Each structure stands twice: as C-alpha cells, then as structure tokens.
Coordinates of C-alpha atoms and ligand atoms in Angstrom, one line a residue:
Chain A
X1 CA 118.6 173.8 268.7
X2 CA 119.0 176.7 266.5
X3 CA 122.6 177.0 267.5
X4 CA 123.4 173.2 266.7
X5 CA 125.5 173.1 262.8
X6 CA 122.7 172.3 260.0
X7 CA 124.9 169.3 259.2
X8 CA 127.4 167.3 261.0
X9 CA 129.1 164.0 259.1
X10 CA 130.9 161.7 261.3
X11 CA 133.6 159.8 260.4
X12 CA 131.1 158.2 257.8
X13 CA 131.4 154.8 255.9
X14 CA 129.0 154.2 253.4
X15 CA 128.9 152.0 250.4
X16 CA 126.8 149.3 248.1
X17 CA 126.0 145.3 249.4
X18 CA 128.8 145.8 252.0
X19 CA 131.8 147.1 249.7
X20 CA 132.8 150.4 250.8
X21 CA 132.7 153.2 248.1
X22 CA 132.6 156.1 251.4
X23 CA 135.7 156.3 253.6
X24 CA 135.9 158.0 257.1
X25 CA 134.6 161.3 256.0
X26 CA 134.4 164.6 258.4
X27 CA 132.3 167.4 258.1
X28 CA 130.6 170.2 259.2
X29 CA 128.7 173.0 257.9
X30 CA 128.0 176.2 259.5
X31 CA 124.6 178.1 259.4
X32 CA 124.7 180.2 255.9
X33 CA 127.6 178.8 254.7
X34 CA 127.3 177.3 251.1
X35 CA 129.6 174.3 250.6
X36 CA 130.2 172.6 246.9
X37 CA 130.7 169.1 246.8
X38 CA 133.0 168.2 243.8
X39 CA 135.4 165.3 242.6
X40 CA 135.7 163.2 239.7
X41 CA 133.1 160.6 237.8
X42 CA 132.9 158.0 240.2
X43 CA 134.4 159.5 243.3
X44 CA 131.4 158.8 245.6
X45 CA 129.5 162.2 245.2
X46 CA 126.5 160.8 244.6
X47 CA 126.9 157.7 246.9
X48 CA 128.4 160.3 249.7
X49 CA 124.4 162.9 248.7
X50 CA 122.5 159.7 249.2
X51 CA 123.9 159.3 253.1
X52 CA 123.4 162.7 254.2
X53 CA 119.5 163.0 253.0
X54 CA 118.6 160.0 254.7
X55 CA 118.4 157.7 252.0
X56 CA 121.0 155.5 252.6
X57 CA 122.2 154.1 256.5
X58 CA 125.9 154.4 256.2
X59 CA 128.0 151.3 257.3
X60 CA 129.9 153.3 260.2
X61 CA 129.6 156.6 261.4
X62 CA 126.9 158.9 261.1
X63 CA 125.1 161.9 260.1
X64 CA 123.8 164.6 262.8
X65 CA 121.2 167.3 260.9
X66 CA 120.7 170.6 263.7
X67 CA 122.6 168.0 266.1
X68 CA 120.1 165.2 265.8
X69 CA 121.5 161.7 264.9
X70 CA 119.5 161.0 261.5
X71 CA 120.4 156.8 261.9
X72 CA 120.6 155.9 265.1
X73 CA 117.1 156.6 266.2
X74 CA 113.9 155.2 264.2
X75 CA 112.9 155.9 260.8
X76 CA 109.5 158.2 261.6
X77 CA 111.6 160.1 263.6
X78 CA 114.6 160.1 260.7
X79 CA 111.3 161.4 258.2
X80 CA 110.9 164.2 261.0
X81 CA 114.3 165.4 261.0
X82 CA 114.0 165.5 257.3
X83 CA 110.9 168.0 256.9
X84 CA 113.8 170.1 257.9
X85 CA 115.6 170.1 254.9
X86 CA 115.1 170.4 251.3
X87 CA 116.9 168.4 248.6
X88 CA 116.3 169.4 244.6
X89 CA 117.5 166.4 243.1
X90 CA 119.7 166.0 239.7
X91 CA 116.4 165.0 237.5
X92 CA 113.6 167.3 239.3
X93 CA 112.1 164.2 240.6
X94 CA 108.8 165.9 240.9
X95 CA 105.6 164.1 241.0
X96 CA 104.6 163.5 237.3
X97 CA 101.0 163.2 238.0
X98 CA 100.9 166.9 239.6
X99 CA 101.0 170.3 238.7
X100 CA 104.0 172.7 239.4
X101 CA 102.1 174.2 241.9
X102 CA 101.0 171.1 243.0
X103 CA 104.0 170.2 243.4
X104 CA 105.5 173.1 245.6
X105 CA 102.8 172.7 248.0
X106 CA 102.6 168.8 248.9
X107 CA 104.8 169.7 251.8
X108 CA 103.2 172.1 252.6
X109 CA 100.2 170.1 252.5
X110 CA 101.7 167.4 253.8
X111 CA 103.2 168.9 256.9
X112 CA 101.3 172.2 257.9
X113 CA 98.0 173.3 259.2
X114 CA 97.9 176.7 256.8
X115 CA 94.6 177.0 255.3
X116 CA 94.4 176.6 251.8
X117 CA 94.5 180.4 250.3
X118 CA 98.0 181.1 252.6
X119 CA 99.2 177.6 250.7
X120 CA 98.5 179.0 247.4
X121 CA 100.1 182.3 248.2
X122 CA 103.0 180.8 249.5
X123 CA 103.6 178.3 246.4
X124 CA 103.1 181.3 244.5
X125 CA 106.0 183.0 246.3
X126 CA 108.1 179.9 246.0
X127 CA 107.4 179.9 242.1
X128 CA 108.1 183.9 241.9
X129 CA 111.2 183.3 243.6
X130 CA 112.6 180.6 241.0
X131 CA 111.2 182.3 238.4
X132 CA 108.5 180.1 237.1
X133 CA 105.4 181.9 238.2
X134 CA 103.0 181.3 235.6
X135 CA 103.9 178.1 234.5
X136 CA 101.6 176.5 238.2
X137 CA 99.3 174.4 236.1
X138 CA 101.9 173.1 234.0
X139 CA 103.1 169.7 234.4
X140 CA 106.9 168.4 235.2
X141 CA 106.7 166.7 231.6
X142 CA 105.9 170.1 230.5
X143 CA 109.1 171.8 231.2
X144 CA 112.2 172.2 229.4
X145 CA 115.1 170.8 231.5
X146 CA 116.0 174.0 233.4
X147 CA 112.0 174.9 234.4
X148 CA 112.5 171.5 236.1
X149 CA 115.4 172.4 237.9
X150 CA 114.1 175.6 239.3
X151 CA 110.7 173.8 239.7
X152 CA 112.9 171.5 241.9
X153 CA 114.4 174.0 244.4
X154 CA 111.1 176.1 244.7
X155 CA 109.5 172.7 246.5
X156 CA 112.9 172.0 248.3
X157 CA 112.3 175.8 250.0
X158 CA 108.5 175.2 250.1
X159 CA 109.0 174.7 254.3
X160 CA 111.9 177.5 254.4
X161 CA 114.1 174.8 255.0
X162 CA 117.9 176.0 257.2
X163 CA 119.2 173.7 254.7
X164 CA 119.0 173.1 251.2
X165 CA 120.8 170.4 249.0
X166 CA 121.3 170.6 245.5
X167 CA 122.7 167.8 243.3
X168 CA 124.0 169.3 239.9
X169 CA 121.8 171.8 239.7
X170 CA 124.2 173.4 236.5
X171 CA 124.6 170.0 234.7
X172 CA 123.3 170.2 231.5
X173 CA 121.9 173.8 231.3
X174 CA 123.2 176.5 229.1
X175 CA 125.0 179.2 230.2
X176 CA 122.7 182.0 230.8
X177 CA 120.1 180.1 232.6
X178 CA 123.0 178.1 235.2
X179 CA 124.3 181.5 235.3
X180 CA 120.7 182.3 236.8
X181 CA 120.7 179.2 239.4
X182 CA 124.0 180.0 240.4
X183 CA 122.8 183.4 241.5
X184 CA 119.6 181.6 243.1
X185 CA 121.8 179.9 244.7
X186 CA 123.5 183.0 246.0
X187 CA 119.8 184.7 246.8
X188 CA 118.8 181.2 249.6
X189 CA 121.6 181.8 251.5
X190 CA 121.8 185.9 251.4
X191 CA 118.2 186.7 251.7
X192 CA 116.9 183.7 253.8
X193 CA 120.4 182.6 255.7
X194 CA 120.0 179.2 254.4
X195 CA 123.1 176.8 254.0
X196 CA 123.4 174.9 250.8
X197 CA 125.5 171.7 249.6
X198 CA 125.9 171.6 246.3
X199 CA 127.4 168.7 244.3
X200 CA 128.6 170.1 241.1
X201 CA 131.2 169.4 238.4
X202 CA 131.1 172.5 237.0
X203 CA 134.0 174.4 237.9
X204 CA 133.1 178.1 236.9
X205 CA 129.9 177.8 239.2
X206 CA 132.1 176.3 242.3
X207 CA 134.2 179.2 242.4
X208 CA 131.3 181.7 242.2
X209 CA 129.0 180.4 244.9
X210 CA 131.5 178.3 247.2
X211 CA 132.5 179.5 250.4
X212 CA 134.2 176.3 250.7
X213 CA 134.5 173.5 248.2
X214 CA 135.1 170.0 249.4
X215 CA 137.0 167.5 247.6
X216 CA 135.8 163.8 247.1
X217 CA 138.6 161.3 245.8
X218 CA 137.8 157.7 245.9
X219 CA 135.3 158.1 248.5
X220 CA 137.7 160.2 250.9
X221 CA 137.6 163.6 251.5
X222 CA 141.1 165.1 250.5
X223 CA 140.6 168.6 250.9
X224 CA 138.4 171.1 252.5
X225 CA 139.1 175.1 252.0
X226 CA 137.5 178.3 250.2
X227 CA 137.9 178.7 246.4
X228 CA 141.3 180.8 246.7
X229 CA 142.9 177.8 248.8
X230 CA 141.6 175.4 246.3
X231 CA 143.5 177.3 243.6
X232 CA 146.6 177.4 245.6
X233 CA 146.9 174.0 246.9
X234 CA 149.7 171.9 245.7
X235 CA 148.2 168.4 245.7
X236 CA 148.6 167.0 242.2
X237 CA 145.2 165.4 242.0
X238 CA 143.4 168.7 243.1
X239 CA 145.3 170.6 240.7
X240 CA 144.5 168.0 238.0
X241 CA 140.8 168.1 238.9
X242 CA 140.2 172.0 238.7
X243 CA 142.9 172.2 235.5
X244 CA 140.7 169.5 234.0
X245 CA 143.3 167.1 233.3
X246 CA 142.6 163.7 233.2
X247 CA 143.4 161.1 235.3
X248 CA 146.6 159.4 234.2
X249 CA 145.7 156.2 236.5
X250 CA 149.0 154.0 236.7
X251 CA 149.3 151.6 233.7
X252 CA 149.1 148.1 234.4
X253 CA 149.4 145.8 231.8
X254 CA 148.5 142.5 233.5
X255 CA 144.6 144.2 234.6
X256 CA 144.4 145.8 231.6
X257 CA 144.7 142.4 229.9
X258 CA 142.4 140.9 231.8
X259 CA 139.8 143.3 231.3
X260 CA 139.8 143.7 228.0
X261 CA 139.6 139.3 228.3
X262 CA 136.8 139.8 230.6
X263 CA 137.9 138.3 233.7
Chain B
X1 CA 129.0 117.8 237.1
X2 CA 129.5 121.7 236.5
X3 CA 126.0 121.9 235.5
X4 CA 124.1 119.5 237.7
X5 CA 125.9 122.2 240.3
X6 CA 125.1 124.5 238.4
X7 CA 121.3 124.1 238.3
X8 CA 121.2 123.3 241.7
X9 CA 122.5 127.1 242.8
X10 CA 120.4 128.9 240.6
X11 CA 117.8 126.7 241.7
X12 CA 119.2 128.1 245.5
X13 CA 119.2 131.4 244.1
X14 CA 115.9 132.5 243.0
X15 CA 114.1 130.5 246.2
X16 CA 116.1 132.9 247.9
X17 CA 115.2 135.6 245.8
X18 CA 111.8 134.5 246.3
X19 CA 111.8 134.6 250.1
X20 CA 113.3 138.4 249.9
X21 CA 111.1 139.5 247.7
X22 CA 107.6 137.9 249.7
X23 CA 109.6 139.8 252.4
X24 CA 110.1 142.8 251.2
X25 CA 106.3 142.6 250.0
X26 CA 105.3 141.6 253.8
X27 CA 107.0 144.3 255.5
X28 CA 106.0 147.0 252.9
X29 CA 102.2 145.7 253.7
X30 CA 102.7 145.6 257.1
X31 CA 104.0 148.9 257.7
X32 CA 101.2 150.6 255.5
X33 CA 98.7 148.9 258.2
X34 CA 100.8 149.9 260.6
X35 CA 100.4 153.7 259.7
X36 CA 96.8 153.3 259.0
X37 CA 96.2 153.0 262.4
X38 CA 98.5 154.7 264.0
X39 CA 99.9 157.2 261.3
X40 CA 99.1 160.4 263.0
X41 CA 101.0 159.6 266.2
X42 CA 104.3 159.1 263.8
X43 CA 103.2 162.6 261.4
X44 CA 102.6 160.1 258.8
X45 CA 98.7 160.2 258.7
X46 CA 96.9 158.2 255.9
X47 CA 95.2 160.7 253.8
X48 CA 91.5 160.3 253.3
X49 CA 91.5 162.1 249.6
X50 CA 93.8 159.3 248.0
X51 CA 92.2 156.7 249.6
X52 CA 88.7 157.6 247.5
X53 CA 90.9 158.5 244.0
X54 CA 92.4 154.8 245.0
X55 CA 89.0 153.5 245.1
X56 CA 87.7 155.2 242.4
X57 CA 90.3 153.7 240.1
X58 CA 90.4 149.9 241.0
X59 CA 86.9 150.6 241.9
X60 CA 84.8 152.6 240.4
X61 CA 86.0 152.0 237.0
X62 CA 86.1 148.6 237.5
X63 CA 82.6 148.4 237.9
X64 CA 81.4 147.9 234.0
X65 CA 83.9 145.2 233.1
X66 CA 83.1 143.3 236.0
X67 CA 79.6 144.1 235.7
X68 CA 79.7 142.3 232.0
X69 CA 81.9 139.5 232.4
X70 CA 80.2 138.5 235.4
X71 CA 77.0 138.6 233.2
X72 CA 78.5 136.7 230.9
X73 CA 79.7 133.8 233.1
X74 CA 76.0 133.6 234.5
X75 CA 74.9 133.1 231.3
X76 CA 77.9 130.4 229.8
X77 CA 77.2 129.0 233.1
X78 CA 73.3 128.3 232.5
X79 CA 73.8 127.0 229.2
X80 CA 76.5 124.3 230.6
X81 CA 73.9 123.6 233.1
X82 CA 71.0 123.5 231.1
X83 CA 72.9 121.1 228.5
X84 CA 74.3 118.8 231.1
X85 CA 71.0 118.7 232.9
X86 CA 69.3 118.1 230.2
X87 CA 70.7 114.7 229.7
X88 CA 68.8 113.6 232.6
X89 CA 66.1 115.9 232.1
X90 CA 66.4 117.9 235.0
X91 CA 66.8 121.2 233.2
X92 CA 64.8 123.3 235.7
X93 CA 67.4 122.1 238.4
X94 CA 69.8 124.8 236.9
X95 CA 69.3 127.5 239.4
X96 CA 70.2 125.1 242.3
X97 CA 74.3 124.5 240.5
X98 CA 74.3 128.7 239.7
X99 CA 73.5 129.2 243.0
X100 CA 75.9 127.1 244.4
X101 CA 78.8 128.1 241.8
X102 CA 78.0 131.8 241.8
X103 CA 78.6 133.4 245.4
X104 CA 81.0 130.6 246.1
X105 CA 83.4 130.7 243.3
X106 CA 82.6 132.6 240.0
X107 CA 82.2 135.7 241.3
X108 CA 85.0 136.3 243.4
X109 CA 87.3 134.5 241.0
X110 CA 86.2 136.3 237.8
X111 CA 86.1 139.7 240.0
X112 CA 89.9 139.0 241.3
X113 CA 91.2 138.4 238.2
X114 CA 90.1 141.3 236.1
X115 CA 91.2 143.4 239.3
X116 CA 94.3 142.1 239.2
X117 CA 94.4 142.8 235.3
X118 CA 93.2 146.3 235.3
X119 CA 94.9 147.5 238.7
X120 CA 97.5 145.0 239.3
X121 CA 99.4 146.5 236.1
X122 CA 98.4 149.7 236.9
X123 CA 99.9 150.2 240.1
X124 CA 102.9 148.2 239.1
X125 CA 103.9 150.6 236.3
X126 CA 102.7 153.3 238.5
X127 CA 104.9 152.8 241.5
X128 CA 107.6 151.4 239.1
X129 CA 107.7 154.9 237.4
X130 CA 107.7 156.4 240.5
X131 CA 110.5 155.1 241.6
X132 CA 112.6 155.6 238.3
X133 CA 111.7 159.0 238.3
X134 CA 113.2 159.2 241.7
X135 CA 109.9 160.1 243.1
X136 CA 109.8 157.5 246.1
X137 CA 113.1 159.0 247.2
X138 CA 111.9 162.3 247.1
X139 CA 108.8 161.6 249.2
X140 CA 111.1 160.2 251.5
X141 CA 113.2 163.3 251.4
X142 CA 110.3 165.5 252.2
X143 CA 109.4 163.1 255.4
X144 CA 106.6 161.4 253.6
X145 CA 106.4 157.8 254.3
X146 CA 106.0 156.4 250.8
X147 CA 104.1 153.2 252.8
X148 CA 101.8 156.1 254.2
X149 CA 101.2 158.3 250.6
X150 CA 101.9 155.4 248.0
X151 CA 101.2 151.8 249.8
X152 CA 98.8 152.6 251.8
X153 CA 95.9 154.3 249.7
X154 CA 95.8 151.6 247.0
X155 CA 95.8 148.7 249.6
X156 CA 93.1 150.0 251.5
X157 CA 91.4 151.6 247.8
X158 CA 91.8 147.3 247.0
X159 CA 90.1 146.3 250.4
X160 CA 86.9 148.3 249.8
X161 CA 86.4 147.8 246.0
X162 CA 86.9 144.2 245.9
X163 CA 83.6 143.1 247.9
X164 CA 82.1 145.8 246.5
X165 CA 82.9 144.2 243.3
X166 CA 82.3 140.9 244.1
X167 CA 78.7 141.6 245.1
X168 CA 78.2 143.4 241.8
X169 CA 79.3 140.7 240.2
X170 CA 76.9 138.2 242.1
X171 CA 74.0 140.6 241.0
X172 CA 75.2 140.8 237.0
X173 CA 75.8 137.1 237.2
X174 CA 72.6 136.0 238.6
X175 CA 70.3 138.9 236.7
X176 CA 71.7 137.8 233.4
X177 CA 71.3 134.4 234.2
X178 CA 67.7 134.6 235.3
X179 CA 67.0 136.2 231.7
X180 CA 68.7 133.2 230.2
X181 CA 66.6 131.0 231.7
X182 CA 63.4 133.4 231.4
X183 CA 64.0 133.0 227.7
X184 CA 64.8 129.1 227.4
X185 CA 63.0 127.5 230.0
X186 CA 60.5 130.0 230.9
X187 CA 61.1 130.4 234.3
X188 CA 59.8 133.8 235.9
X189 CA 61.8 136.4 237.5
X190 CA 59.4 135.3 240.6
X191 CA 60.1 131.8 240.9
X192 CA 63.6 132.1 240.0
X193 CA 64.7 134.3 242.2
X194 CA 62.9 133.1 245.0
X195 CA 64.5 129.3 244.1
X196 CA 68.5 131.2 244.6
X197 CA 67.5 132.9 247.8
X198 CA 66.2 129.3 248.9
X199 CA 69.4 128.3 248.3
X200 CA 71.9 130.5 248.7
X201 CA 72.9 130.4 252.3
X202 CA 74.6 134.1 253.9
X203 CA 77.7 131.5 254.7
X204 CA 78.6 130.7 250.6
X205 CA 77.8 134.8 250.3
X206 CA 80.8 135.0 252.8
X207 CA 82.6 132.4 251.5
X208 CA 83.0 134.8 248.2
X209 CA 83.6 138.0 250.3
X210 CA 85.8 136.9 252.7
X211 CA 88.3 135.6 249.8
X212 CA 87.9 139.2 248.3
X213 CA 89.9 140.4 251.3
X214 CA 92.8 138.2 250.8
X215 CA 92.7 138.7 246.9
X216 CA 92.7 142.2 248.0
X217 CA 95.9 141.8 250.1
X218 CA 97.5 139.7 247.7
X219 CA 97.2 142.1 245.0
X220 CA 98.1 145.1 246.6
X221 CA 101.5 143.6 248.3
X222 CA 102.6 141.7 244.6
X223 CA 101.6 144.8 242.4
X224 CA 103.0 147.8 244.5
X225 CA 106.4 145.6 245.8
X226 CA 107.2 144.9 242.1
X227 CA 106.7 148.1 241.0
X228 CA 108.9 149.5 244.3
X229 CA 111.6 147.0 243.2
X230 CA 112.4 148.5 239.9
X231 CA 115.3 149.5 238.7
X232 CA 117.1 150.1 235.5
X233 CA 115.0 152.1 233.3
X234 CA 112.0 151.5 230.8
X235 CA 112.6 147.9 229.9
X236 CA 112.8 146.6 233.6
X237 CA 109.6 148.4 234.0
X238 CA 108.0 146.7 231.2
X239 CA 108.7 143.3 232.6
X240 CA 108.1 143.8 236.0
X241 CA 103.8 144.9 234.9
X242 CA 103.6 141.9 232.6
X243 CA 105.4 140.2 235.7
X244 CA 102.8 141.4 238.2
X245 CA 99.9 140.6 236.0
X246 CA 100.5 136.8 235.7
X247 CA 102.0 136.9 239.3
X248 CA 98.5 138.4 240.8
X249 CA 96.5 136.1 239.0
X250 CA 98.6 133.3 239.8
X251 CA 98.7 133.9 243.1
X252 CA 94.7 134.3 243.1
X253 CA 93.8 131.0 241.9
X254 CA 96.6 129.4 244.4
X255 CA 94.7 130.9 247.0
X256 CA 91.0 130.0 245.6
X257 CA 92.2 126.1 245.9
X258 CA 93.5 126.8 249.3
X259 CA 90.1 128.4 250.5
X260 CA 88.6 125.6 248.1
X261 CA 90.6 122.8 249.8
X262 CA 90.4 124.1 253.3
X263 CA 86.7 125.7 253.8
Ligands
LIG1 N1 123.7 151.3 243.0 C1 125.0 151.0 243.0 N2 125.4 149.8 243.3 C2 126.7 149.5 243.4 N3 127.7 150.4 243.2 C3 127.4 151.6 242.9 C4 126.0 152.0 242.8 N4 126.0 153.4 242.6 C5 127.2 153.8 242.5 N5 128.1 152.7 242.7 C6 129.6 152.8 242.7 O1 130.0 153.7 243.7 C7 131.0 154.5 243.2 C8 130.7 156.0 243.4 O2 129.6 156.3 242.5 P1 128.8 157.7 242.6 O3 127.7 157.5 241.7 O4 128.6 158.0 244.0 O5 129.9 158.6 241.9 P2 129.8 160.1 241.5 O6 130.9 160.9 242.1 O7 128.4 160.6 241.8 O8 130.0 160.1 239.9 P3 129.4 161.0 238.8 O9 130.0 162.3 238.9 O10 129.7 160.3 237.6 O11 127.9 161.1 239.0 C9 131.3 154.1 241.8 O12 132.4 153.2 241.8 C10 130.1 153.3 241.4 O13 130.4 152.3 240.6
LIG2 MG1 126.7 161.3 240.6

C-alpha cells in the first residue's frame, strides 16, 4: 500500500447541477513530491480541490488516494480513506467553538487510542512546528489571518498525514509571514516526506516550492512540468498567466450586448 | 395567461422544494440513527461527551423557563376553570378539567414550543455557522461523519430532554395550580392532589410523553437540516433561524392535532 501514488486523478469530470466546469483531467503525484495547482479566477481550481478531498462525486472518472478508489465504494469507507490525508482550507475552517489546541487534537481524538498526556504532547508539537505554540487556549476568532493559516496546517498534519493539501495558503498574507509558510511548506515534505498540493495564485511562492506546477484552464489541465519548463513553454496562455497579463478574451459584440441588456 | 402559468410553476416549484428539503431532513435523521447504533462498526462512533453538553443545553437550561410558563398555564388555566365553573357553580370541579388538559395537552405543547424557541434557533444558527465557516466540510475532510459529531448529539440531547421537560412541566403546572386553588377555594394540598391522581390515568401521562418523542424528532431534523442548508453568508443565516423557529413550532401544533385527532 505504501508503494501505491498518494493521489491518482482519472480522467475526471466534475462540475455544478450537471454543467461541467472539470474536463478529463489526469494526474498523479509521487510520494514527496509537492505539486502547485494554479490557473486563472474561475479556471476550476477550486471546483477541481473540492473533487480530490472527497467533497464532491465527480460526474465521470475518479479519484484513487494510496490506490484506493475514494467514489466508487461507500461513503464510511470514503471518510476512512480520508483520515489519511490532511487538507488546511483557504479560511482556516477551524471549529469556532474550540481552542487551538483543541482544535489540533479532534483528530487525534477523534481517530486514535493515545491517552490523553501523549495527545497534548503531540498537539503541542504540531503547534511548535507552525509556530503558534503558546497561542493553544486561544480561539480561531482570536487570530490574526496568518495564525489561522498555520493553525490550519498544524491540524491538517495532526495524524502525520502522506498527504497534505493546501488551498491558498499565501493569499492574503504579507510577505514575511507567506515567506514563512512557504518554507513550511518546504519543511512537510523535507523533514516528514509528505506530498503536498497546493492551489495558489501567487506566482513567487509557485516557483519556490513547486516541483511541478499544474496548469488549470477552463477546467482542463493544459500543462504539467517543473518551474523551469513552465518558464520556457511557448503556449500563449501560460505565458500570459505567469507574465500576469490579462486575458484578452475574443471581443464579441453581439454577447457583449446582450449582457450588458441582461439576457 | 402568462401569470396564471406563472403561479402555477412556482406553485410546482416550492412543493418540490418542499419534498427535497423533508428529504434531505429524513435522510440526515436517518443516517444519525443509523450511526447511533451501529457507529463504531463504520469508525464513526457517537460520542458520549456531546451527547450530555447536547442535553445540557436544550435541557438543562431549559428547565427554569419551562418550569415557569408551565406554572403559569396551571394557574391561567384554574382561573378559566374556576370562572367558567362558576356559572354553574361547580367551582370545586376544577381539578377534574386541569387534570384532563394538563398531562394530555398543555404540558407537552407549552414544553415543545419553548424547546423549539430556545433550541430550535440555536442549533439552526449553530449548524448554519458551521457550515459557512466551512466547518461541516472540514469534519468531513478529517473522516468525521458530520451526522455522527453534529446531527447526532443534539437529536438524541432532544430525545432525553423533552420528556424530561414535559414531566417538569406537569409538576410546575399542577403545584402552581394546587396553590391557586389552596388560595381561592381553599382546597388542601391533601384533597387536591389526591382528586388529580384519581383522575389522571398513566395512559393521558403517556399521551403527553409519547408526543415529546416526535416533537423531539421533529425539532431536531427541521432545526439542524435548515441550518445544514445554508448558504450565502450572514443574511441567509438570519432567515433560515427565524425560518426554523416558526417552522418547528408550526410543525408541532400540526402534529398535536394529528395525535389530537387520531388518539
Ligand atoms: N457553487 C457553485 N455553483 C455553480 N457554479 C459554481 C459554483 N462554484 C463555482 N462555480 C463555477 O465553476 C467555475 C470554476 O470556479 P472555481 O471556484 O473552481 O474557480 P477558481 O479557479 O477556484 O477561481 P478563483 O481563483 O477565483 O478562486 C466558475 O465558472 C464558477 O462560476
Ligand atoms: Mg477558488
């Protein structure tokens, strides 16, 4: 099992009240590897996040975590798989009623046997580790935006998870401290051999962490490759993503028209 | 034409809406039952600890408001009975209509209702928030069953407190009512309460308990299924606890002239 590919997407539809917004995408990621997710507003990262943590059944294909299907079986078995990984969402999404430290040990809690004192050590570790030790009795409305953040990844690692995602962990942070995440970031997979996606639009943190960077257009997948390939590849719309131009959609009068009337 | 048409789908549209969201409610209910029973065989046990801090809240702290409304109906209800009676001089026959009215209907209604006031909003906003906050997702993520940490707790927190409640209620109702009657009539403790136990039968005691389960049920699957359906932000939120207020209550009193129609 340990030799099985953390992730594995399968030619993967996915989409909102039957309208596609995810087309065929491929992918695999290799133990230790850290992969960055990026595209445009829009282009289905999100959408694409939501399929591979098991929140959302895709319309076609599928998603295999350590070469277990995580659709096609049932959904205690899919909330097995799961306790596998560890996700820090964009927001924190911590429990508002607990404490930090509460916090980093529900799973723990929730799915070991470890008496209580190892539980406390261990949460204590995980806070250490992001940073935030000291702040355990604290609560998530307590934090400044980047506290939450960090408080976010130390419950995602709670379990020492093989694999770790991360949705914009930079966004909104300044410099210094998404400088520090980004070298977090760095630390899960040198120290512990973890594998991390990250969806990110920030471009200066891609390039540092990536050791490939996946492209999302419109819902496909249009390129695949390590920072240096990025910077060399000659499709326009890459190019135009990492140069941060802006789209220059083709102009059509009659839908414009029509939008601006409403219809 | 257009509108008759017009009416007639939007009338179409929220009976659907309706059925899918008495659905939804259903399922949700069923599938924290489910777990209850057979939680540890999936790894989603029911946890003891939140089942008592649910029953403490809609509870335990329920206990003083029911206690005193309940007194207070005792009491309207002996001064209705002893004017009415009175007409035909029969005061004294008061205890025989309280002890009818009491077990049978006033207890359990008044006891429902100011449930569904104090917990029915509560858990609403509570779940709501949760799920704004992205918090249901994340206990997903994490392989937590939000039917086994969330649903489950405060349905089963609803299905001890409200009997519990409802005999409370019988005792505040019929206590304040035997001082009532102490003071205007001048009826003893002795006689009176030996003239309710003469005429209270263990079936209308049953009667009242028995509809505190299905208020119970009621409550729990309106006020947690509103709160898991919103989305949006603040304002939606808003809505859906005033919603789940009148909702709960509504759907009490339907089901009190069901039982009252039927039984
Ligand atoms: N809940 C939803 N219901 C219907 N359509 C949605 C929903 N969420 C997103 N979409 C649509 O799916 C497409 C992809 O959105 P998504 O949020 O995945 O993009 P994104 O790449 O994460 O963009 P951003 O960088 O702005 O967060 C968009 O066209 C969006 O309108
Ligand atoms: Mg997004």
């Amino acid at each position: 099992m340990s030799s099985q590919p953390p992730i594995i997407v399968e030619n993967l539809q996915g989409g909102y009240n039957g309208i596609p917004v995810i087309h065929g995408c491929n992918m695999e990621i290799a133990q230790g590897e850290i992969v960055v997710i990026m595209g445009g507003s829009g282009s289905g990262k999100s959408t694409f996040l939501k399929h591979l943590i098991g929140l959302k059944e895709p319309m076609q294909g599928d998603v295999k975590l350590f070469g277990q299907s995580l659709y096609q079986t049932s959904i205690y078995k899919r909330m097995d798989l799961l306790k596998g990984i560890g996700v820090a969402f964009q927001s924190g999404a911590l429990m508002s009623s607990m404490t930090i430290a509460e916090n980093v040990a529900l799973p723990l809690r929730e799915h070991t046997d470890l008496d209580e004192e190892l539980i406390q050590v261990i949460t204590r570790m995980k806070l250490d580790f992001v940073n935030l030790l000291g702040k355990d009795d604290l609560l998530p409305s307590e934090l400044s935006g980047g506290m939450l953040k960090r408080a976010a990844v130390a419950r995602a690692i709670a379990l020492d998870p093989k694999l770790t995602f991360m949705d914009e962990p930079s966004a909104g942070l300044d410099p210094v401290i998404a400088a520090a995440l980004d070298d977090l970031i760095i630390q899960l997979k040198e120290s512990l051999g973890m594998s991390v996606v990250v969806v990110t639009h920030e471009l200066e943190s891609a390039f540092k962490i990536a050791d490939r960077i996946v492209v999302l257009d419109r819902g496909y997948i249009i390129f695949s490759g390590t920072p240096d390939e990025i910077k060399k590849s000659d499709n326009t719309r890459i190019q135009n993503l990492i140069n941060r131009v802006p789209e220059e959609e083709e102009f059509d009068a009659e839908l414009y028209a029509q939008q601006l009337m409403g219809q | 034409m257009s509108q008759i048409t017009n009416r007639i789908s939007q009338t179409g549209q929220s009976t659907l809406n309706a059925i899918t969201a008495i659905g939804y409610a259903s399922i949700l209910i069923w599938d924290s039952i489910l777990l209850l029973f057979m939680g540890k065989r999936v790894n989603q046990p029911v946890r003891f600890g939140l089942v008592i801090d649910e029953i403490i809240n809609a509870g335990v702290k329920a206990v003083p408001v029911v206690a005193l409304m309940s007194a207070t109906i005792g009491v309207m209800l002996s001064i209705q009975g002893i004017h009415t009676l009175s007409i035909f001089g029969a005061e004294t026959q008061v205890t025989f209509g309280l002890a009818i009215s009491i077990p049978r209907e006033f207890a359990p209604l008044i006891t429902g209702i100011l449930v569904a006031g104090r917990s029915g909003s509560q858990l609403t906003s509570r779940v709501g928030s949760m799920q704004l906050n992205g918090e249901i997702d994340a206990l997903t993520v994490m392989g937590i069953a939000p039917a086994r940490y969330v649903v489950a707790p405060s349905l089963i927190g609803l299905l001890v407190s409200l009997p519990v409640l409802v005999v409370i209620g019988n005792l505040a109702a019929f206590s304040a009512a035997g001082l009532y009657i102490h003071a205007t009539l001048g009826i003893g403790p002795d006689a009176y309460w030996a003239d309710i136990l003469d005429v209270v039968t263990i079936d209308d005691f049953l009667h009242g308990i028995m509809k505190s389960f299905i208020f119970a049920i009621l409550l729990a699957m309106i006020a947690i299924s509103l709160g898991m359906r919103v989305y949006g932000g603040a304002e939606v939120l808003g809505k859906s606890t005033t919603k789940s207020v009148v909702t709960c209550i509504a759907a009490i009193i339907g089901a009190d002239t069901i039982f009252a129609l039927l039984l």
